Amino acid sequence: MRSEVVTKGLSKAPHRALFYSMGLTEKEIALPKVGIVNSYNEIVPGHSHLKELVEEVKAGIYMSGGVPMEFNTIAICDGIAMGHEGMNNSLPTREIIADSIEATAYAMPFDALVFMPSCDKVVPGMLMAAVRLNLPSIFISGGPMLAGKFKGKKIGISDLFEYVGKVQTGKMSLDELNEAEHEVCKTCGSCSGMYTANTMNCLTEALGISLPKNGTLPAVYSERKRLAKESGIQVMELLKKKIKARDIINSESLYNSVLVDMALGGSTNTALHLPAVAYECGINLNLDIFDEVSKNTKQIVKLSPASSYFIEDFDEAGGVSAVLKVLKENNLLKSNLSVTLKDILEVAEKGRVLDKDIIRDFNNPYFNSGGLSILKGNLAPKGAVVKSGAVHPTMLVHKGKAKVFDSEEKASEAILGGKIEKGDVIVIRYEGPKGGPGMREMLSPTGALAGMGLDMYCALITDGRFSGGSRGAAIGHVSPEALDGGVIAYVKDGDYIEIDIHNKKLDLLVSEEEVEIRKKSMSILQKNIKNRMLQKYMKLVSDSSEGAVTR
């Protein structure tokens, strides 16, 4: 056992004494040590209940002859961080989470690990740590919150951002907004739509690193407690069989995760997070692979913010296992081991589609390609990402005049101030991994556009990124970013931009000669960043097309 380096032998008497000080017995010291990486805190709705859930995991480990040892890592709520400087710090926490787990697990040699994430950057950060450490590992998330209800229909947090735009245009009163904000988040858990957290938790199932239903089972269901206990039991089976994280997370399972992502129409943030996980495995999972998978599959699930269905509905319809079954039946799913100790193809075979409107067949898809599209052109030679399955049909092909802003705040002010006209293409730049810094997630401007009814007429393009709660022609991850001298830095008000999502094109309709002239006359914006962590991040972070990894 790996833990014997601190528990066995004459020279380890001081080490054992420290374990005794925590109340461990001689028998416990001799047993396998299972680290439980818990992201519990009291500031994130998706994590506030993990203190209770971790006890179920511990029970499962104890029942199976192991000794659970809990430690924590950080988490922030992107919803609370949204729309102010706090969001600059969100994406960088992915690296902090991975680093902190790696440091702890090397210093305290565990025999196996249970990862307990819930929200946006925590899931990929923990996945990155899992493949770095390469121990027997399993994931059990906190689960999604239940959808709220307002005026007889289900709503999620993305609706609240849109309601701000409705209030601004007089389509909703402040009293109605107040009622909705009290009703939308009815339980703990990760926010209720197919936003980034729930997308990533669903993809742990596709990767095979979590038990079935991990991505969809609501946080407040008793079954979530049982799943946590079963995960504690199962990690001990992985330890006995010597099955490690990289036996499960590899090129085949990463391919399957992109495939499921496309079928779900998941968050655009997966185009950052999956390549970052792959990078830790030494695998190149670039945007061209996303594009190829998108061409070869279809979007068969459409959840909020793109529809009125929520994660709880998806769970009742069969969840990820049912999607895996549809993909297997269409000969798309690759064979690979999962934490069930069975092949993912066997997991798929047990899946059942219980509602064919929520989980559709390939002959009746929501979208005839994958739910994400990679666009390229002179404005984004390295690529840009759009949740194509959540774009209104009127905006799949669009040409409009640019209105350019050097920050999210300035763009939001213009949108809410009525300065955006139908047909405009809003450009928000200097919000990339380096330029933001931290590549802020922007649900405020996209939500305001949708709430004001402009999402059917206007596009928004940025070198930053969007929340999984964004919908419409919201095109992010434009690469190279403005701070790196990408063409987006040289767009001017009134320039025409052409978008063709069908043909994966994104072009600035300005000649190369004119762009070169502008490069000589226009200066790159340099921000005065005082945050020490962000200063370091800017120096280390890669391009968004490479997953915004740090090197």
XYZ file of C-alpha atoms in Angstrom:
551
model
C 0.000 0.000 0.000
C 1.171 3.516 -0.805
C 0.268 4.720 2.694
C 2.776 2.302 4.252
C 5.507 4.835 3.515
C 4.240 6.696 6.609
C 2.800 3.835 8.666
C 5.172 0.855 8.493
C 8.620 0.250 9.939
C 10.794 1.351 12.829
C 11.534 4.811 11.434
C 7.842 5.615 11.122
C 7.150 5.640 14.880
C 6.842 9.475 14.878
C 4.436 9.302 11.936
C 2.263 6.713 13.663
C 2.255 8.840 16.812
C 0.685 11.663 14.810
C -2.046 9.318 13.574
C -2.667 8.207 17.190
C -3.079 11.882 18.134
C -6.097 12.039 15.810
C -7.719 9.053 17.480
C -6.749 6.307 15.046
C -6.153 2.818 16.440
C -3.343 0.457 15.519
C -5.772 -1.489 13.336
C -6.858 1.627 11.482
C -3.268 2.677 10.921
C -2.618 -0.680 9.239
C -5.622 -0.374 6.892
C -5.710 1.381 3.469
C -6.082 5.164 3.669
C -8.627 6.705 1.316
C -8.412 10.450 0.863
C -11.738 12.202 0.386
C -11.294 15.478 -1.470
C -14.262 17.515 -0.289
C -15.051 20.945 -1.740
C -17.568 21.755 1.004
C -18.024 25.375 1.989
C -20.797 27.739 3.056
C -20.566 30.109 0.096
C -21.567 27.886 -2.853
C -25.098 26.406 -3.120
C -23.754 23.319 -4.856
C -21.350 22.622 -1.997
C -23.190 23.694 1.133
C -24.591 20.179 1.722
C -21.400 18.207 1.079
C -20.635 18.007 4.804
C -23.633 15.687 5.119
C -22.923 13.747 1.929
C -19.303 13.031 2.842
C -20.451 11.028 5.874
C -22.137 8.585 3.482
C -18.901 8.203 1.519
C -16.993 7.564 4.745
C -19.528 4.916 5.776
C -19.031 3.105 2.466
C -15.254 3.134 2.887
C -15.421 1.896 6.488
C -17.854 -0.855 5.483
C -15.314 -2.046 2.916
C -12.245 -2.119 5.137
C -10.707 1.273 4.471
C -10.003 4.348 6.582
C -11.453 7.576 5.107
C -9.434 10.752 5.648
C -11.159 13.943 4.518
C -9.430 17.095 3.332
C -10.722 20.167 1.537
C -10.115 22.331 -1.477
C -11.600 25.657 -2.529
C -14.701 26.458 -4.571
C -16.412 29.659 -5.651
C -19.910 30.206 -7.031
C -19.758 31.548 -10.566
C -23.293 32.899 -10.216
C -22.253 35.078 -7.276
C -18.953 36.002 -8.952
C -20.748 36.950 -12.189
C -20.689 40.481 -13.548
C -17.902 41.974 -11.397
C -14.150 41.584 -10.874
C -14.683 38.429 -8.852
C -15.212 36.506 -12.086
C -11.592 37.176 -13.102
C -10.642 34.717 -10.368
C -12.966 31.880 -11.371
C -11.112 30.044 -14.138
C -7.741 30.359 -12.345
C -9.208 28.431 -9.408
C -9.295 25.343 -11.642
C -5.499 25.269 -11.519
C -5.397 26.123 -7.794
C -7.771 23.242 -7.056
C -5.694 20.777 -9.072
C -2.439 21.995 -7.508
C -3.761 21.930 -3.932
C -5.024 18.352 -4.272
C -1.803 17.204 -5.906
C 0.278 18.787 -3.129
C -1.854 17.276 -0.360
C -1.945 13.794 -1.856
C 1.820 13.710 -2.354
C 2.471 14.949 1.166
C -0.059 12.547 2.699
C 0.285 9.340 0.654
C -3.201 7.922 0.209
C -3.952 4.544 -1.314
C -7.050 5.771 -3.160
C -9.083 8.950 -3.582
C -12.747 9.946 -3.638
C -13.404 13.304 -5.294
C -16.440 15.335 -4.186
C -16.984 18.295 -6.533
C -20.171 20.006 -7.559
C -19.711 23.301 -9.373
C -18.010 24.788 -12.374
C -14.205 24.808 -11.983
C -14.113 22.209 -9.236
C -15.055 19.255 -11.446
C -12.331 19.827 -14.074
C -9.813 20.857 -11.409
C -10.405 17.574 -9.596
C -10.262 15.590 -12.850
C -6.895 17.188 -13.602
C -5.638 16.233 -10.141
C -6.972 12.680 -10.507
C -4.974 11.983 -13.662
C -1.854 13.678 -12.291
C -1.900 11.488 -9.159
C -3.094 8.345 -10.977
C -4.483 6.521 -7.937
C -7.636 4.389 -7.707
C -10.224 7.181 -7.923
C -13.947 7.807 -8.091
C -16.107 10.944 -8.381
C -19.331 11.632 -6.506
C -20.793 15.111 -6.970
C -23.222 17.012 -4.777
C -25.895 16.761 -7.485
C -28.115 19.377 -9.149
C -30.662 21.556 -7.389
C -34.311 21.209 -8.291
C -35.744 23.794 -10.668
C -37.753 26.649 -9.221
C -41.280 27.576 -10.239
C -42.629 30.964 -11.231
C -46.055 31.688 -12.712
C -46.681 27.990 -13.225
C -43.490 27.108 -15.089
C -40.091 25.771 -14.101
C -37.249 28.279 -14.044
C -33.485 28.228 -13.453
C -30.869 30.808 -12.544
C -30.318 31.767 -16.197
C -33.932 32.963 -16.322
C -33.168 35.481 -13.560
C -30.393 37.041 -15.636
C -32.859 37.338 -18.516
C -35.540 38.833 -16.263
C -33.190 41.752 -15.574
C -33.474 42.620 -19.268
C -37.257 42.242 -19.115
C -37.493 44.678 -16.200
C -35.314 47.124 -18.116
C -37.714 47.055 -21.082
C -40.864 47.171 -18.947
C -41.908 43.583 -19.739
C -41.686 42.641 -16.053
C -42.165 44.564 -12.818
C -39.710 44.776 -9.952
C -42.241 42.990 -7.742
C -42.371 40.096 -10.210
C -38.579 39.959 -10.320
C -38.490 39.877 -6.515
C -40.961 37.000 -6.480
C -38.932 35.073 -9.067
C -35.627 35.525 -7.228
C -37.179 34.004 -4.116
C -38.491 31.009 -6.063
C -35.734 30.078 -8.508
C -33.206 28.292 -6.239
C -35.458 26.098 -4.110
C -32.808 23.636 -2.895
C -29.066 23.248 -2.496
C -27.132 21.753 -5.398
C -25.517 22.880 -8.641
C -27.822 25.194 -10.618
C -30.646 23.283 -12.266
C -30.039 23.549 -16.031
C -27.462 22.102 -18.415
C -25.018 24.723 -17.265
C -21.276 24.126 -16.838
C -21.404 22.323 -13.479
C -24.062 19.848 -14.541
C -22.476 19.376 -17.955
C -19.159 18.463 -16.357
C -20.786 16.189 -13.773
C -22.634 14.381 -16.581
C -19.325 14.012 -18.393
C -17.776 12.219 -15.403
C -20.247 9.443 -16.271
C -19.190 9.535 -19.925
C -15.543 9.362 -18.825
C -16.449 6.339 -16.699
C -14.950 7.897 -13.544
C -18.276 8.039 -11.645
C -21.157 5.656 -11.060
C -24.321 5.956 -13.205
C -26.658 8.835 -12.237
C -23.856 10.885 -10.660
C -24.492 13.723 -13.111
C -28.267 13.936 -12.827
C -29.570 12.650 -9.487
C -30.865 15.710 -7.562
C -28.906 16.861 -4.531
C -31.829 16.533 -2.131
C -32.886 12.978 -3.042
C -32.150 10.158 -0.606
C -30.835 8.200 -3.568
C -27.953 10.705 -3.780
C -26.926 9.614 -0.253
C -27.024 5.980 -1.288
C -24.971 6.770 -4.380
C -22.374 8.456 -2.164
C -22.190 5.382 0.058
C -21.911 3.111 -2.981
C -19.087 5.296 -4.302
C -17.210 4.796 -1.025
C -17.678 1.045 -1.369
C -16.666 1.067 -5.036
C -13.403 2.953 -4.539
C -12.274 0.071 -2.325
C -13.047 -2.342 -5.168
C -10.925 -0.213 -7.491
C -8.122 -0.341 -4.932
C -8.349 -4.137 -4.651
C -8.251 -4.493 -8.442
C -5.451 -1.881 -8.721
C -7.451 0.134 -11.256
C -6.154 3.695 -11.403
C -7.496 6.969 -12.780
C -5.578 6.757 -16.066
C -6.843 3.228 -16.666
C -10.229 4.918 -17.028
C -9.469 8.467 -18.226
C -7.632 8.029 -21.529
C -8.034 8.869 -25.226
C -11.070 6.574 -25.618
C -12.993 7.936 -22.638
C -12.094 11.529 -23.506
C -13.496 10.923 -26.981
C -16.669 9.519 -25.382
C -16.940 12.596 -23.175
C -16.826 14.930 -26.206
C -19.396 12.693 -27.901
C -21.801 12.870 -24.941
C -21.159 16.604 -24.633
C -22.290 17.071 -28.236
C -25.358 14.893 -27.712
C -26.323 16.919 -24.629
C -25.671 20.361 -26.103
C -23.579 21.111 -23.028
C -21.780 24.228 -21.889
C -19.169 25.810 -24.168
C -16.811 25.688 -21.178
C -16.225 21.999 -21.863
C -14.061 23.151 -24.793
C -11.703 24.533 -22.124
C -12.017 21.841 -19.485
C -11.807 18.594 -21.460
C -8.638 19.694 -23.323
C -7.138 20.666 -19.948
C -7.851 17.200 -18.529
C -6.426 15.645 -21.694
C -3.305 17.812 -21.367
C -2.653 16.319 -17.927
C -2.833 12.867 -19.570
C -0.385 13.865 -22.296
C -3.195 13.717 -24.881
C -3.913 16.409 -27.464
C -7.668 17.038 -27.467
C -7.900 20.070 -29.705
C -10.846 22.019 -31.131
C -10.554 20.180 -34.449
C -11.534 16.978 -32.619
C -14.560 18.747 -31.128
C -15.489 19.865 -34.632
C -15.083 16.375 -36.086
C -17.178 14.769 -33.349
C -19.832 17.452 -33.798
C -20.133 16.590 -37.493
C -20.555 12.887 -36.760
C -23.182 13.034 -34.030
C -26.474 14.767 -33.263
C -27.881 16.725 -30.356
C -30.555 14.499 -28.839
C -31.045 16.311 -25.498
C -31.999 19.970 -25.108
C -32.226 21.361 -21.582
C -32.379 24.798 -19.971
C -31.246 27.397 -20.981
C -32.108 26.123 -24.467
C -35.486 24.604 -23.472
C -37.972 24.330 -20.620
C -36.579 20.966 -19.456
C -34.182 20.765 -16.501
C -31.684 18.241 -15.118
C -34.351 16.633 -12.925
C -36.411 15.974 -16.079
C -33.369 14.513 -17.814
C -32.753 12.262 -14.807
C -36.319 10.955 -14.930
C -36.001 10.405 -18.692
C -33.046 8.038 -18.216
C -30.089 10.362 -17.766
C -26.593 9.883 -19.142
C -26.841 6.079 -19.309
C -29.774 6.428 -21.712
C -27.768 8.837 -23.903
C -24.868 6.376 -23.894
C -27.288 3.689 -25.067
C -28.455 5.803 -28.027
C -24.848 6.568 -28.971
C -23.920 2.883 -28.701
C -26.862 1.890 -30.905
C -25.500 4.289 -33.535
C -22.003 2.735 -33.282
C -20.379 5.910 -31.957
C -19.372 4.977 -28.418
C -15.876 3.603 -27.807
C -15.102 0.666 -25.552
C -13.402 1.579 -22.284
C -13.250 0.523 -18.631
C -15.356 2.400 -16.054
C -15.391 2.559 -12.243
C -18.249 0.057 -12.296
C -15.492 -2.452 -13.265
C -17.496 -2.974 -16.458
C -16.954 -1.608 -19.922
C -18.773 1.654 -20.658
C -20.525 -0.262 -23.446
C -22.073 -2.521 -20.785
C -23.145 0.540 -18.806
C -24.731 1.877 -21.989
C -26.542 -1.405 -22.623
C -28.342 -1.039 -19.289
C -29.493 2.490 -20.126
C -33.185 3.069 -20.824
C -34.809 5.977 -22.620
C -37.968 6.700 -20.627
C -39.063 9.886 -22.396
C -38.392 10.186 -26.128
C -39.035 13.915 -26.219
C -36.328 14.663 -23.650
C -33.893 12.038 -24.992
C -34.555 11.694 -28.694
C -33.528 9.174 -31.350
C -31.044 10.004 -34.089
C -33.915 10.067 -36.578
C -35.613 12.876 -34.612
C -32.812 14.984 -33.101
C -33.034 18.479 -31.708
C -30.081 19.469 -33.900
C -28.594 17.605 -36.851
C -25.034 17.936 -35.576
C -23.524 18.213 -32.114
C -24.773 20.898 -29.738
C -21.454 22.787 -29.893
C -19.824 24.200 -33.012
C -16.245 25.324 -33.611
C -16.104 28.377 -35.875
C -13.021 29.546 -37.743
C -12.184 32.421 -40.024
C -10.018 35.526 -40.114
C -11.564 36.716 -36.829
C -10.768 33.412 -35.101
C -8.050 31.516 -37.010
C -7.468 29.205 -34.030
C -11.172 28.797 -33.399
C -14.182 30.077 -31.477
C -16.945 28.149 -29.724
C -20.735 28.512 -29.804
C -23.527 26.456 -28.268
C -25.175 26.033 -31.672
C -28.052 23.992 -30.273
C -29.112 27.027 -28.213
C -29.002 29.552 -31.078
C -32.287 30.829 -32.485
C -32.689 29.622 -36.109
C -32.754 33.229 -37.323
C -29.179 33.718 -36.071
C -27.478 30.625 -37.464
C -26.445 32.777 -40.434
C -26.009 36.486 -39.779
C -24.164 39.553 -41.031
C -24.186 42.713 -38.971
C -22.328 45.827 -37.907
C -19.880 45.569 -35.024
C -20.308 47.490 -31.799
C -17.041 47.125 -29.931
C -16.396 47.176 -26.182
C -13.167 46.640 -24.270
C -14.868 45.097 -21.231
C -17.985 43.192 -20.192
C -19.158 46.101 -18.010
C -19.158 48.564 -20.908
C -21.084 46.119 -23.099
C -23.675 45.403 -20.407
C -24.136 49.123 -19.811
C -24.787 49.650 -23.536
C -27.220 46.725 -23.741
C -29.255 47.795 -20.710
C -29.002 51.422 -21.843
C -30.809 50.670 -25.110
C -27.780 51.384 -27.292
C -27.860 48.072 -29.150
C -29.979 47.830 -32.296
C -31.408 44.811 -34.065
C -28.784 43.288 -36.335
C -25.773 44.465 -34.336
C -22.830 42.188 -33.587
C -21.551 43.028 -30.107
C -17.798 42.497 -29.733
C -16.356 42.227 -26.215
C -12.575 41.963 -26.176
C -9.707 41.974 -23.680
C -11.582 39.332 -21.676
C -9.441 36.323 -22.688
C -7.311 34.119 -20.395
C -4.518 36.717 -20.372
C -6.464 39.833 -21.288
C -9.258 39.494 -18.745
C -7.294 38.149 -17.071
C -8.984 34.885 -16.192
C -11.380 34.758 -19.159
C -14.508 35.968 -17.406
C -17.802 34.143 -17.894
C -20.510 36.488 -19.162
C -24.099 35.612 -18.392
C -25.102 39.197 -17.603
C -24.873 40.567 -21.188
C -26.263 37.450 -22.859
C -29.053 37.222 -20.290
C -29.916 40.899 -20.793
C -30.002 40.437 -24.587
C -32.342 37.463 -24.268
C -34.556 39.226 -21.740
C -34.883 42.234 -24.026
C -35.816 39.985 -26.950
C -32.649 40.827 -28.896
C -31.147 37.328 -28.922
C -33.115 36.607 -32.124
C -31.501 39.595 -33.865
C -28.056 40.222 -32.347
C -24.867 38.225 -31.873
C -22.222 38.582 -29.190
C -18.599 37.691 -29.906
C -15.794 37.646 -27.354
C -12.344 36.336 -26.553
C -13.811 35.670 -23.109
C -16.270 32.910 -22.350
C -19.901 32.370 -21.490
C -21.797 30.734 -18.693
C -23.421 27.407 -19.453
C -26.581 29.395 -18.787
C -26.045 31.574 -21.880
C -28.088 31.061 -25.031
C -28.321 32.753 -28.403
C -25.565 33.557 -30.890
C -23.039 33.900 -28.079
C -19.666 33.095 -29.644
C -16.787 32.852 -27.196
C -13.179 31.675 -26.894
C -12.155 33.738 -29.962
C -8.528 32.818 -30.488
C -5.986 34.371 -30.621
C -7.283 36.790 -27.983
C -6.944 40.552 -28.187
C -4.026 40.832 -25.752
C -2.060 38.399 -27.925
C -2.669 40.584 -30.982
C -5.571 38.598 -32.389
C -7.646 40.235 -35.121
C -10.411 40.872 -32.562
C -8.149 43.634 -31.153
C -8.440 45.556 -34.434
C -12.206 45.455 -35.027
C -13.823 48.914 -35.232
C -17.394 50.082 -34.726
C -19.289 49.723 -37.994
C -17.190 46.886 -39.423
C -19.292 44.076 -40.826
C -18.925 40.636 -39.294
C -20.302 37.519 -40.948
C -21.387 34.463 -38.958
C -22.272 31.158 -40.606
C -22.763 28.473 -37.968
C -23.931 25.939 -40.570
C -20.583 26.191 -42.341
C -18.528 26.925 -39.182
C -17.383 30.365 -40.352
C -16.614 33.583 -38.443
C -15.183 36.416 -40.533
C -14.435 40.097 -40.189
C -15.317 41.613 -43.567
C -12.267 43.837 -43.683
C -9.310 43.305 -46.020
C -6.013 41.904 -44.795
C -4.342 45.124 -45.929
C -6.665 47.217 -43.751
C -6.063 44.955 -40.753
C -2.295 45.392 -41.199
C -2.713 49.183 -41.316
C -4.747 49.059 -38.102
C -2.089 46.953 -36.383
C 0.353 49.841 -36.876
C -2.026 52.538 -35.656
C -3.992 50.808 -32.855
C -2.402 49.955 -29.502
C -2.999 46.779 -27.526
C -4.792 47.607 -24.268
C -2.685 46.975 -21.168
C -4.553 46.653 -17.869
C -3.051 47.493 -14.494
C -3.636 44.215 -12.637
C -2.895 44.429 -8.895
C -4.122 40.943 -7.934
C -0.926 38.910 -7.374
C -2.531 35.579 -8.229
C -3.813 36.977 -11.540
C -0.416 38.485 -12.353
C 1.099 35.023 -12.068
C -1.769 33.442 -14.005
C -1.304 35.852 -16.935
C 2.327 34.796 -17.278
C 1.585 31.062 -17.238
C -1.745 30.599 -19.009
C -2.017 29.264 -22.555
C -4.405 30.192 -25.330
C -8.088 29.274 -24.895
C -7.854 27.011 -27.957
C -5.430 24.884 -25.896
C -7.713 24.715 -22.847
C -6.234 27.742 -21.023
C -3.827 25.435 -19.183
C -0.898 26.827 -17.206
C 2.622 25.926 -18.206
